[in-house]
Short mmCIF file of C-alpha atoms in Angstrom, two decimals:
data_model
loop_
_atom_site.label_atom_id
_atom_site.label_comp_id
_atom_site.label_asym_id
_atom_site.label_seq_id
_atom_site.Cartn_x
_atom_site.Cartn_y
_atom_site.Cartn_z
CA MET A 1 -7.84 -15.42 31.62
CA LYS A 2 -7.72 -11.68 31.05
CA LYS A 3 -4.00 -11.81 30.17
CA LEU A 4 -4.69 -14.46 27.54
CA LEU A 5 -7.39 -12.34 25.94
CA THR A 6 -5.07 -9.34 25.87
CA LEU A 7 -2.28 -11.37 24.29
CA HIS A 8 -4.69 -12.80 21.71
CA LYS A 9 -5.90 -9.31 20.86
CA GLN A 10 -2.33 -8.07 20.44
CA GLN A 11 -1.50 -10.96 18.12
CA PHE A 12 -4.66 -10.36 16.08
CA ASN A 13 -3.80 -6.69 15.58
CA ALA A 14 -0.13 -7.28 14.78
CA GLU A 15 1.15 -5.81 11.55
CA LYS A 16 1.83 -8.43 8.90
CA PHE A 17 4.24 -6.14 7.07
CA LYS A 18 5.78 -2.67 7.21
CA VAL A 19 5.12 -0.02 4.58
CA GLU A 20 7.68 2.38 3.15
CA PHE A 21 6.88 5.25 0.79
CA LEU A 22 9.26 6.30 -1.95
CA GLU A 23 9.58 10.00 -2.79
CA ASP A 24 6.94 9.93 -5.57
CA ALA A 25 4.41 8.27 -3.26
CA ILE A 26 5.03 10.89 -0.57
CA LYS A 27 4.59 13.71 -3.12
CA PHE A 28 1.31 12.16 -4.28
CA LEU A 29 -0.02 11.91 -0.73
CA GLU A 30 1.08 15.45 0.11
CA GLN A 31 -0.86 16.94 -2.81
CA LEU A 32 -4.14 15.40 -1.59
CA ASP A 33 -6.46 17.07 0.88
CA GLU A 34 -6.14 15.96 4.49
CA LYS A 35 -9.34 13.87 4.66
CA THR A 36 -8.38 11.89 1.56
CA ARG A 37 -4.85 11.33 2.85
CA ILE A 38 -6.22 10.12 6.21
CA LYS A 39 -8.56 7.66 4.45
CA ILE A 40 -5.74 6.24 2.33
CA ILE A 41 -3.46 5.82 5.36
CA TYR A 42 -6.35 4.25 7.29
CA ASN A 43 -6.87 1.69 4.50
CA ILE A 44 -3.16 0.88 4.38
CA THR A 45 -3.13 0.38 8.16
CA LYS A 46 -6.18 -1.86 7.86
CA VAL A 47 -4.45 -4.02 5.24
CA GLN A 48 -1.39 -4.34 7.48
CA ARG A 49 -3.56 -6.06 10.09
CA THR A 50 -6.05 -8.04 8.00
CA ASN A 51 -6.23 -9.86 4.70
CA ASN A 52 -8.32 -7.59 2.49
CA ASN A 53 -8.10 -8.34 -1.22
CA GLU A 54 -10.11 -5.25 -2.07
CA LEU A 55 -7.67 -2.84 -0.45
CA LEU A 56 -4.40 -4.47 -1.59
CA LYS A 57 -4.51 -6.22 -4.92
CA LYS A 58 -1.96 -7.62 -7.36
CA VAL A 59 -2.20 -5.81 -10.69
CA ASP A 60 0.70 -7.07 -12.79
CA GLY A 61 3.75 -9.27 -12.22
CA GLU A 62 5.42 -7.98 -9.06
CA ILE A 63 3.30 -4.82 -8.83
CA TRP A 64 0.45 -4.44 -6.37
CA GLU A 65 -1.79 -1.51 -5.53
CA PHE A 66 -3.26 -0.09 -2.37
CA ARG A 67 -6.82 0.77 -3.34
CA THR A 68 -8.99 3.47 -1.82
CA LEU A 69 -12.40 4.68 -2.89
CA PHE A 70 -13.24 7.98 -1.21
CA ASN A 71 -15.89 10.52 -2.23
CA ARG A 72 -16.53 8.62 -5.48
CA THR A 73 -12.86 8.90 -6.48
CA HIS A 74 -10.51 5.93 -6.92
CA TYR A 75 -7.01 6.40 -5.52
CA ARG A 76 -4.18 3.97 -6.19
CA LEU A 77 -0.76 3.68 -4.60
CA PHE A 78 1.44 1.24 -6.51
CA ALA A 79 3.70 -1.00 -4.49
CA PHE A 80 5.90 -4.10 -4.45
CA TRP A 81 7.08 -6.57 -1.81
CA ASP A 82 10.61 -6.62 -0.42
CA LYS A 83 11.23 -9.90 1.40
CA THR A 84 15.02 -9.72 1.37
CA ASP A 85 15.14 -9.11 5.13
CA LYS A 86 14.39 -12.47 6.70
CA THR A 87 13.05 -10.93 9.94
CA SER A 88 10.36 -8.67 8.49
CA THR A 89 8.45 -8.08 5.29
CA LEU A 90 8.32 -4.67 3.68
CA VAL A 91 5.88 -3.29 1.14
CA VAL A 92 7.33 -0.35 -0.77
CA SER A 93 4.91 2.15 -2.29
CA THR A 94 6.32 3.67 -5.47
CA HIS A 95 3.82 6.34 -6.50
CA GLY A 96 0.13 7.11 -6.68
CA ILE A 97 -2.57 8.13 -9.13
CA ILE A 98 -6.18 9.14 -9.20
CA LYS A 99 -7.70 6.44 -11.37
CA LYS A 100 -10.04 7.75 -14.04
CA THR A 101 -10.62 4.65 -16.18
CA GLY A 102 -11.44 1.02 -15.49
CA LYS A 103 -8.06 -0.20 -16.68
CA THR A 104 -4.77 0.65 -14.99
CA PRO A 105 -2.66 2.77 -17.39
CA LEU A 106 0.31 0.84 -18.76
CA LYS A 107 2.66 3.81 -18.23
CA GLU A 108 1.89 3.70 -14.48
CA LEU A 109 2.74 -0.02 -14.30
CA GLU A 110 5.96 0.64 -16.21
CA LYS A 111 6.85 3.45 -13.81
CA ALA A 112 6.22 1.19 -10.81
CA ASN A 113 8.45 -1.50 -12.33
CA ARG A 114 11.22 1.04 -13.04
CA LEU A 115 11.09 2.32 -9.47
CA ARG A 116 11.14 -1.27 -8.19
CA GLU A 117 14.25 -2.09 -10.25
CA THR A 118 15.98 1.10 -9.07
CA TYR A 119 15.11 0.27 -5.45
CA PHE A 120 16.62 -3.22 -5.60
CA LYS A 121 19.74 -2.02 -7.48
CA GLY A 122 20.39 0.52 -4.75
CA LYS A 123 19.96 -1.99 -1.95
#
């Protein structure tokens, strides 16, 4: 019985997708303080294992965002899905922002779409 419980636990914690960070996303994360960066990575890891519509949300067309609220500041990492590999699903993070208004800035969505198009052209 113990082996079955262990197997069940491993299946429950399995990642549903992999995450890749493009250069702009890495630069954004690197400019944040360590505690904030750890919280964002923690939330991304949590989304990889569970369905959490508050931490990963579709914002426009093919663009999604990883959402983190930490110390009363809203952080967003824009992303898109790459399902071209039939064996695994990949979520590609394009870039990040500190969100200061209720509405996502259009220029950020346009940037995410441009980076998405560039990514798929180079594949």
